[in-house]
Coordinates of C-alpha atoms and ligand atoms in Angstrom, one line a residue:
X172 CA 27.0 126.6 8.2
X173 CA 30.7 125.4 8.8
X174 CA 33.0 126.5 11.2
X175 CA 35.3 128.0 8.2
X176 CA 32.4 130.1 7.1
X177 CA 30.7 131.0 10.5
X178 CA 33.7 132.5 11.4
X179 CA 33.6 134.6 8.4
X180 CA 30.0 135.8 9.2
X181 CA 30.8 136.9 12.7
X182 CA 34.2 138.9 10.8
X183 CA 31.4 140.5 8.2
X184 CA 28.6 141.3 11.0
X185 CA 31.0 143.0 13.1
X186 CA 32.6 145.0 10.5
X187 CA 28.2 146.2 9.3
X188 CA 28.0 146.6 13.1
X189 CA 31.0 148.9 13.1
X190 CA 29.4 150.8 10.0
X191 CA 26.3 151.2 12.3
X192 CA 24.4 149.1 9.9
X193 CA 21.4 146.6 11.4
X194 CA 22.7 143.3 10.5
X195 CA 19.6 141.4 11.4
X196 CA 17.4 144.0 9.1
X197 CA 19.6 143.5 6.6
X198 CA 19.4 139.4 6.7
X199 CA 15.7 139.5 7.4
X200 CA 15.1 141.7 3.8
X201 CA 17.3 139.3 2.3
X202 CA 15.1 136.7 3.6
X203 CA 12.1 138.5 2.2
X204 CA 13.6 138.8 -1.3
X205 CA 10.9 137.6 -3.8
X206 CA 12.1 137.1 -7.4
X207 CA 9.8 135.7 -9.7
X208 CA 10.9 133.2 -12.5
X209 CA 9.4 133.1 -16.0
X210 CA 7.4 129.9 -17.5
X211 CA 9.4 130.6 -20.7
X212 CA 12.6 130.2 -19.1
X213 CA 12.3 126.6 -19.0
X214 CA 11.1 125.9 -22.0
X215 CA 13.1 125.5 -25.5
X216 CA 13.1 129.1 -27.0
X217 CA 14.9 130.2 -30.0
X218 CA 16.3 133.2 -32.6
X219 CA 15.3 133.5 -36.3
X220 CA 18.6 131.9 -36.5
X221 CA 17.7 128.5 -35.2
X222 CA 16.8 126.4 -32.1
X223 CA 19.1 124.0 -30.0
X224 CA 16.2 122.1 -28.0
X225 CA 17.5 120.9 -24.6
X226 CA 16.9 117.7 -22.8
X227 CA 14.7 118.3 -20.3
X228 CA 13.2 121.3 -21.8
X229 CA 9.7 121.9 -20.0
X230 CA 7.2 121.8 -22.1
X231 CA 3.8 121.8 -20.4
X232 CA 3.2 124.1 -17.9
X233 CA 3.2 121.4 -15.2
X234 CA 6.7 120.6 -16.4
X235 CA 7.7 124.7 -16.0
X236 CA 5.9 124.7 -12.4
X237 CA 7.9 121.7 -11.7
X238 CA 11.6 123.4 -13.2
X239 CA 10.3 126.8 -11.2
X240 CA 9.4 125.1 -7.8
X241 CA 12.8 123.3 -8.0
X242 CA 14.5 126.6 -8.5
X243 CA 12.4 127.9 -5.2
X244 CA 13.8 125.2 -3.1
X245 CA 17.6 125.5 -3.9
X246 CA 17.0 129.3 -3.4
X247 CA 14.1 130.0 -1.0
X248 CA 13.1 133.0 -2.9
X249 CA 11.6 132.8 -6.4
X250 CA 8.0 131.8 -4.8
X251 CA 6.0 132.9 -8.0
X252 CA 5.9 131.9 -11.6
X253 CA 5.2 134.7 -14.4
X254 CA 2.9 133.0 -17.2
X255 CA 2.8 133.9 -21.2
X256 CA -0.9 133.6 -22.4
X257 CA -0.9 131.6 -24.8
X258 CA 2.4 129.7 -24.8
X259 CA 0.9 128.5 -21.1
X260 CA -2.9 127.6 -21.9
X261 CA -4.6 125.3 -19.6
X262 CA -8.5 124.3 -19.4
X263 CA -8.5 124.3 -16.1
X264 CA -7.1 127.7 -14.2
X265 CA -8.7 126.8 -10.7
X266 CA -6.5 123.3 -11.1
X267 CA -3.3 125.2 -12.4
X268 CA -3.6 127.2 -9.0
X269 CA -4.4 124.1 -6.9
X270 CA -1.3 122.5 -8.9
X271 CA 0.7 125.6 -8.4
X272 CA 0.1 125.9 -4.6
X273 CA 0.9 121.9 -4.3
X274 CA 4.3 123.1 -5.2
X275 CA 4.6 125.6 -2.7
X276 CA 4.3 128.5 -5.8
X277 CA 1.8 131.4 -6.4
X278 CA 1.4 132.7 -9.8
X279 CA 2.5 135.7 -10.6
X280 CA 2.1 138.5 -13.5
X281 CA 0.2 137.3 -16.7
X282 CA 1.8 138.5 -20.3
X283 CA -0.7 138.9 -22.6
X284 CA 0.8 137.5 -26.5
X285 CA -0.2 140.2 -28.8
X286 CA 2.6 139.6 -31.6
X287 CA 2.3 136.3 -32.4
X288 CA -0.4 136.0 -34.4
X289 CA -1.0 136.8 -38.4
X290 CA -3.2 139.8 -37.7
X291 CA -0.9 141.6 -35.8
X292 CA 1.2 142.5 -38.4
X293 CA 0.7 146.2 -38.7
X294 CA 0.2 145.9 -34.6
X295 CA -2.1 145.5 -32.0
X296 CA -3.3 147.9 -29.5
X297 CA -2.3 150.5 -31.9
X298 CA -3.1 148.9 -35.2
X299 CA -5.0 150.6 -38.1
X300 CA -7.7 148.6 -38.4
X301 CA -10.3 148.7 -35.4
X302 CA -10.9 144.7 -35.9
X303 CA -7.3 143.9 -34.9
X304 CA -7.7 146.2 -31.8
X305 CA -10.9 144.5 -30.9
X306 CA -9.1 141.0 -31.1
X307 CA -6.2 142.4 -29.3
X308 CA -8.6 143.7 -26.9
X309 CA -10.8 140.6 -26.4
X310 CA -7.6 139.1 -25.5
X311 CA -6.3 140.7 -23.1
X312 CA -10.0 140.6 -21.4
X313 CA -9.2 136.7 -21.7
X314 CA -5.9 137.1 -19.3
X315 CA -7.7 139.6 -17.2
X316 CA -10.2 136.5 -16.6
X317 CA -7.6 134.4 -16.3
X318 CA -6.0 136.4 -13.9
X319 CA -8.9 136.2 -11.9
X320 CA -8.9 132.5 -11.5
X321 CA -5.3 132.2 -10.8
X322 CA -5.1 135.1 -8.3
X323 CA -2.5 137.2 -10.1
X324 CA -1.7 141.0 -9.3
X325 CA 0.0 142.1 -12.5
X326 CA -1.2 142.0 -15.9
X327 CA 1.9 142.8 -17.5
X328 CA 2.3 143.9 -20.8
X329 CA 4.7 144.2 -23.4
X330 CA 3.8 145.2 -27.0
X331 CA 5.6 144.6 -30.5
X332 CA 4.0 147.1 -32.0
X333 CA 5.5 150.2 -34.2
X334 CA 6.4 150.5 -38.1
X335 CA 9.3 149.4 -40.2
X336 CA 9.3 152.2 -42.6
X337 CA 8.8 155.9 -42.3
X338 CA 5.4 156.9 -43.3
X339 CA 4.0 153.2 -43.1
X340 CA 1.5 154.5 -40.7
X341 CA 0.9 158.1 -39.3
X342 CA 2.7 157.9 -35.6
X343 CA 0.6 160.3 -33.7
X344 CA -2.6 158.2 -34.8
X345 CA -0.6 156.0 -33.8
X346 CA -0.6 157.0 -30.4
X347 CA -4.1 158.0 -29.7
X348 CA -4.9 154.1 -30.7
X349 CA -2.8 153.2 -28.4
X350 CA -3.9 155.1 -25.3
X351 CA -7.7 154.6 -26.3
X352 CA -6.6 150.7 -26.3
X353 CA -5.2 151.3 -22.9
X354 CA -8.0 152.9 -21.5
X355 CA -10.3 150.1 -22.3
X356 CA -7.7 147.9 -20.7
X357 CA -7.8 149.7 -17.6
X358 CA -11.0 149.8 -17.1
X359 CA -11.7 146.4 -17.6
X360 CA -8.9 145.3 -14.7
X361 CA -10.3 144.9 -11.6
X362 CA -9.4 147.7 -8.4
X363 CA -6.9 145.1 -7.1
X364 CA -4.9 144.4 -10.0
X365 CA -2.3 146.5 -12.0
X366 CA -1.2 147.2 -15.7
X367 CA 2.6 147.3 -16.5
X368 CA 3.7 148.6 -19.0
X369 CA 6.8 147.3 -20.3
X370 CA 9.2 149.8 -23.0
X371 CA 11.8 148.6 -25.8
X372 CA 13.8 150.7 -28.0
X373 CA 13.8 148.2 -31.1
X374 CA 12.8 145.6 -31.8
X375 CA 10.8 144.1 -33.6
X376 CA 9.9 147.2 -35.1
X377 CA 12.6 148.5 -36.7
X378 CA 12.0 152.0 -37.2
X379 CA 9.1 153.3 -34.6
X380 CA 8.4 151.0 -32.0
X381 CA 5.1 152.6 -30.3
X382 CA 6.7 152.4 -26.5
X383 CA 10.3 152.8 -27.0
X384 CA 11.3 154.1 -23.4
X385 CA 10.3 154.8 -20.1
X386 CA 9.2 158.6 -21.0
X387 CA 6.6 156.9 -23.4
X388 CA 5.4 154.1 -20.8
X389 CA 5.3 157.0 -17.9
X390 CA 3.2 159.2 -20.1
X391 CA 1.0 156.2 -21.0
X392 CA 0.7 155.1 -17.1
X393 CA 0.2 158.9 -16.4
X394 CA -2.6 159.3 -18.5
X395 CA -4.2 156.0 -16.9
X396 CA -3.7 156.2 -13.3
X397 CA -2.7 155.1 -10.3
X398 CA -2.5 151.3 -10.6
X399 CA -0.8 151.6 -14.2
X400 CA 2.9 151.3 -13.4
X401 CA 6.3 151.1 -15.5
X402 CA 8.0 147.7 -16.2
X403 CA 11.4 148.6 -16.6
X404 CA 13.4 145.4 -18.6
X405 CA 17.2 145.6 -18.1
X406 CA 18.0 144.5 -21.8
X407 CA 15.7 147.2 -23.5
X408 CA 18.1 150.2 -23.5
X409 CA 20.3 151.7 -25.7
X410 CA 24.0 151.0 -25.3
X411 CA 25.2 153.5 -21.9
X412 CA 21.8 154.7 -20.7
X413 CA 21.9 155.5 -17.1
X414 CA 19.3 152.5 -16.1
X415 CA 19.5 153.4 -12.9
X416 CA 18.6 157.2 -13.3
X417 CA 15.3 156.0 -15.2
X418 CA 14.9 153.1 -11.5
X419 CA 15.2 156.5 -9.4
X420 CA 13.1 158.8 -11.6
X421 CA 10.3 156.2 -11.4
X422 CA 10.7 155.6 -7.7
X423 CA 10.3 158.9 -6.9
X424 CA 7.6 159.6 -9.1
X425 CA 5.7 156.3 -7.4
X426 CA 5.6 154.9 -11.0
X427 CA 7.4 151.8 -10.9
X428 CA 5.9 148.5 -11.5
X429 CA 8.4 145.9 -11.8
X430 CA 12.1 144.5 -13.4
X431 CA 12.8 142.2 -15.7
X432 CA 16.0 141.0 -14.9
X433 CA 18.5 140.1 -17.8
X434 CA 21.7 141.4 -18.8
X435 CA 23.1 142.7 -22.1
X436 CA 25.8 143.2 -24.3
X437 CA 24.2 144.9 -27.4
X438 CA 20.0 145.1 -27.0
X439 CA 17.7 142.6 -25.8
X440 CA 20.7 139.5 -25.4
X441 CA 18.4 137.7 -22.6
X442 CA 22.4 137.1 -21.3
X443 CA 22.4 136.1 -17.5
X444 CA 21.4 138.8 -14.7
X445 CA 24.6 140.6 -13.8
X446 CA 27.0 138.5 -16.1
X447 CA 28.0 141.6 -17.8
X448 CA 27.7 144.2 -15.9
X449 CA 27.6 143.8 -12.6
X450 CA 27.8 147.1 -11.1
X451 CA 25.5 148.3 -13.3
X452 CA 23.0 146.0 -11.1
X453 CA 24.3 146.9 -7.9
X454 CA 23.9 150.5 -8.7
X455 CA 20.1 149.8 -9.7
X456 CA 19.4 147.9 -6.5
X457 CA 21.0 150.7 -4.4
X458 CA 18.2 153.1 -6.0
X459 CA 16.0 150.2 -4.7
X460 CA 16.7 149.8 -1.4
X461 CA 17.2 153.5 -1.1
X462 CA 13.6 154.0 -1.7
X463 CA 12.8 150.9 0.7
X464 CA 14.3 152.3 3.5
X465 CA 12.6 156.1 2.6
X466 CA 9.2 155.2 1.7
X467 CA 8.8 151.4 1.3
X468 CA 7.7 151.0 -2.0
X469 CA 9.1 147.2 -2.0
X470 CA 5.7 145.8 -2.3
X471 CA 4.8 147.7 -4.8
X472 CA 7.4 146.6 -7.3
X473 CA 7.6 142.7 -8.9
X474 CA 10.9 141.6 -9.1
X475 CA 11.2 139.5 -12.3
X476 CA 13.7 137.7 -14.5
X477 CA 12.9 137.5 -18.4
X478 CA 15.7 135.8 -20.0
X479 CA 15.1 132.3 -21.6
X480 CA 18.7 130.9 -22.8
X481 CA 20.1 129.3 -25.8
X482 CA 22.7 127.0 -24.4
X483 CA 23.0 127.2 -20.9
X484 CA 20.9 124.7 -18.8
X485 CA 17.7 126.2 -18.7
X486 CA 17.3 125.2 -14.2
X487 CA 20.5 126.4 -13.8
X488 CA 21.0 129.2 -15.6
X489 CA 17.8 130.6 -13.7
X490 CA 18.8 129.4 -10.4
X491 CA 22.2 131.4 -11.5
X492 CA 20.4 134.3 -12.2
X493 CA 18.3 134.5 -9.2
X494 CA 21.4 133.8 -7.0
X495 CA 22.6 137.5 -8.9
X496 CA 20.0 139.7 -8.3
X497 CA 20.4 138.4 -4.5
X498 CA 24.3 138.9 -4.0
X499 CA 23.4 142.5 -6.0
X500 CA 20.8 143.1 -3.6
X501 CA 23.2 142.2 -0.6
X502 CA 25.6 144.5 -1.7
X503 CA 23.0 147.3 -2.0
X504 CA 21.5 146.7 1.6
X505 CA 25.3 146.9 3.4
X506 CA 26.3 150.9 1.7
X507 CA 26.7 152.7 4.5
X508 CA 24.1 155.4 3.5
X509 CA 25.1 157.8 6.5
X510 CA 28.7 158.2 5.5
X511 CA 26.8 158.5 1.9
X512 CA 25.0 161.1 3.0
X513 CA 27.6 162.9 4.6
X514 CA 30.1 162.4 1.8
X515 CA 27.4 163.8 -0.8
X516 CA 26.5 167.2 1.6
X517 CA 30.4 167.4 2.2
X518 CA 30.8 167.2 -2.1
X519 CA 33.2 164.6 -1.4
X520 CA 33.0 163.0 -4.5
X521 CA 35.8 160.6 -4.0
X522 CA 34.3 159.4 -0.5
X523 CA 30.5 159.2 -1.4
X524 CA 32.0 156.8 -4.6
X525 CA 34.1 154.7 -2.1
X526 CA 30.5 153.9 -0.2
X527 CA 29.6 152.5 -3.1
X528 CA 32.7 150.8 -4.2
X529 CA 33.3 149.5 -1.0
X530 CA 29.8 147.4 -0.7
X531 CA 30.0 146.5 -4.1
X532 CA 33.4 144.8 -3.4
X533 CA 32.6 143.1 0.1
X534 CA 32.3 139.5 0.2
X535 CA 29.1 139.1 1.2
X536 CA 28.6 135.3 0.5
X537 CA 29.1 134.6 4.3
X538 CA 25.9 136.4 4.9
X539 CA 23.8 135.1 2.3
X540 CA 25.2 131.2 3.5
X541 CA 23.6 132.5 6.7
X542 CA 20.4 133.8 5.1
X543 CA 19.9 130.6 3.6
X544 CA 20.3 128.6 6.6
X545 CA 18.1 130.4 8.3
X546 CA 15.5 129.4 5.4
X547 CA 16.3 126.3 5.1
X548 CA 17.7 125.7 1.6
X549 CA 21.2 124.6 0.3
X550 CA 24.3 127.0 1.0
X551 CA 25.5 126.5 -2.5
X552 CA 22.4 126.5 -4.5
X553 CA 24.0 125.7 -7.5
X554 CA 26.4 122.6 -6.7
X555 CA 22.9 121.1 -4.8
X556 CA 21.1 121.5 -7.9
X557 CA 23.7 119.8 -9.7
X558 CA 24.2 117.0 -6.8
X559 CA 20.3 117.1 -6.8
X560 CA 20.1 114.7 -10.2
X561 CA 17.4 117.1 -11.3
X562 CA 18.4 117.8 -14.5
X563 CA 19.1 114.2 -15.2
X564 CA 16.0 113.1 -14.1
X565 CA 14.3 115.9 -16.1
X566 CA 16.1 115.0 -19.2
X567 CA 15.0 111.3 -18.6
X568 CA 11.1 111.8 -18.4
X569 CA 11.1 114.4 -20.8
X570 CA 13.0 112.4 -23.2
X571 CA 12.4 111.8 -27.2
X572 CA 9.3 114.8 -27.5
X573 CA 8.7 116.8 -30.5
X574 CA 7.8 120.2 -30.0
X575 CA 7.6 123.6 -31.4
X576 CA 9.8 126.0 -29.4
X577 CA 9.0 129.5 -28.4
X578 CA 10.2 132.8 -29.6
X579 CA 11.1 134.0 -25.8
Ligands
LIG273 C1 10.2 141.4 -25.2 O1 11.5 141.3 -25.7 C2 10.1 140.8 -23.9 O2 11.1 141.4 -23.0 C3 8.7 140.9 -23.3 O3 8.8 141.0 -21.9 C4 8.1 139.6 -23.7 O4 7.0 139.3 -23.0 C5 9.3 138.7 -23.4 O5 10.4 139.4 -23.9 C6 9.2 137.4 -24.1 O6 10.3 136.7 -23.9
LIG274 MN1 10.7 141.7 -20.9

């Protein structure tokens, strides 16, 4: 760290000190942040619109673990790579591991694809005909053996399934295919691993989609048990729902299972974390780390980014994104939750606000230069990934492929 910026770390310690906050609690949760990256992020994606492929666009999953563990060394926290069975298939799972490890990664959550294919066109999990369940069903025993091999926790799944026109299909038979689906899921997942269960409003289903919110997923993880947990993805709301209100209802209900990180302007944008609304993040990690200080839930819940981007550098843009959620999550840890408290018993609406307002306006970039210091990575991660030659090097090996993008 400089002189310039050391003396603005002792000027921000002292004035957490003053607030009776413990600084080096705060910097050694920081240093603990674990954000995991997605496979898909680094590889050419598209709309139905069209495709811009990108040089250096990963496109084997050596080449993602390579893009992820590059984004783990500018940052020092985004240890674990989430995969998409079937966009990441490998012969060899014990090797992917070996080659994952080699890079200093761990794999993290497996997505099982279950819209993709031709025969999922009236669904999956909840389709009509019992042969496309069985296939849907067969594959997600395939990731739960894959899972296996690669030592993941977190099977997490997201499903496309609904209808586009009323009385296509009749919902509540809908729904008991859907939880009988589950069930079988469940009980093929072994007692150390989890089931998320990840929510959209729209999308592609047009008029029903068969897990449109969180009160659907809860009822569906209720109905399961204790190791099937929410996935809450920041892009799958309608426009001014209080995201944070669902984070705290499903904290306190010991329900939720994991973020995906993204930001939005209209539905499911997959625009950078916190580039539109900032406080809107802030506000969901204070739920967070409220919960981590009262009843340490952190381990519980997988921090994860889903947003694969159109025209931004795909490295970047993640190492971006990750660099985010960690100044959102800074800003969460220094509210002074005393004064909080005191201003909320007192109904002193203007001074409990301020608490808020107040963190969510410090500076806190001296103390995150420190935290990296102290973990050995650059203090501008993003001008050392662009002084790092990466991308050019990227773009030069991976130069003059064809391939067929994803859908991410
Ligand atoms: C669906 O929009 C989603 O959020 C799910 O998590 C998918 O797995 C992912 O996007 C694919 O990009
Ligand atoms: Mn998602």
């Amino acid at each position: 760290m400089n002189s310039e910026m050391q003396g603005k770390y002792e000027r921000l310690a002292a004035t957490l000190k003053a607030r009776g906050l413990d600084v080096q609690l705060i910097e050694g949760r920081l240093k603990s942040q674990h954000i995991e990256t997605p496979s898909w992020g680094y590889a050419d994606s598209g709309t139905r619109f069209g495709v811009f492929p990108q040089p250096g666009a990963a496109v084997t999953l050596s080449e993602k673990l390579r893009d992820a563990a590059h984004v783990h060394r500018m940052t020092g926290i985004a240890p674990s790579v989430a995969l998409h069975i079937l966009w990441d298939m490998v012969d060899d799972w014990q090797a992917l591991r070996q080659e994952a490890e080699g890079l200093g990664l761990t794999i993290g959550a497996i997505n099982p694809n279950l819209f993709q294919d031709e025969a999922y066109r009236f669904g999956s999990l909840a389709a009509p005909d019992p042969t496309v369940r069985r296939k849907a069903l067969d594959h997600v025993a395939q990731c739960i053996e894959i899972m296996k091999q690669v030592d993941s926790r977190d099977l997490s799944l997201w499903l496309a399934d609904g209808t586009n026109y009323p009385g296509q299909d009749d919902l509540r038979c809908r729904k008991r295919r859907l939880e009988e689906s589950l069930a079988q899921i469940y009980t093929m997942l072994p007692d150390d691993k989890r089931l998320l269960v990840e929510y959209k409003f729209f999308e592609p289903a047009f008029y029903a989609t068969d897990i449109p919110d969180w009160g659907m997923a809860l009822l569906l993880c209720n109905k399961l048990g204790e190791r099937a947990r929410v996935l809450v993805d920041l892009g799958h709301h309608a426009q001014g729902v209080n995201i944070e209100q669902i984070v705290a209802t499903l904290l306190d209900e010991k329900k939720l299972g994991g973020f995906h990180f993204n930001d939005r302007k209209y539905a499911d944008d997959d625009l950078t974390t916190g580039s539109i609304n900032p406080y809107e993040l802030f506000l969901v990690f204070h739920e967070l780390v409220t919960s981590e200080l009262n009843d340490d839930q952190g381990s519980q819940i997988a921090y994860m980014i889903d947003q694969t981007h159109l025209l931004k550098p795909r490295v970047e843009a993640m190492i971006q994104s990750v660099l985010a959620i960690q100044r959102a999550y800074a800003k969460a840890l220094i509210v002074d939750r005393e004064a909080l408290a005191a201003a909320q018993a007192d109904g002193d609406i203007i001074a409990a606000e301020e608490c808020l307002v107040s963190a969510f306006n410090t500076d806190v970039e001296p103390l995150l230069v420190k935290v990296r210091d102290d973990l050995g990575v650059p203090a501008d991660p993003l001008q050392a990934h662009r002084e790092s030659g990466y991308q050019e090097q990227i773009a030069r090996e991976r130069a003059g492929r064809k391939v067929q993008p994803t859908l991410g």
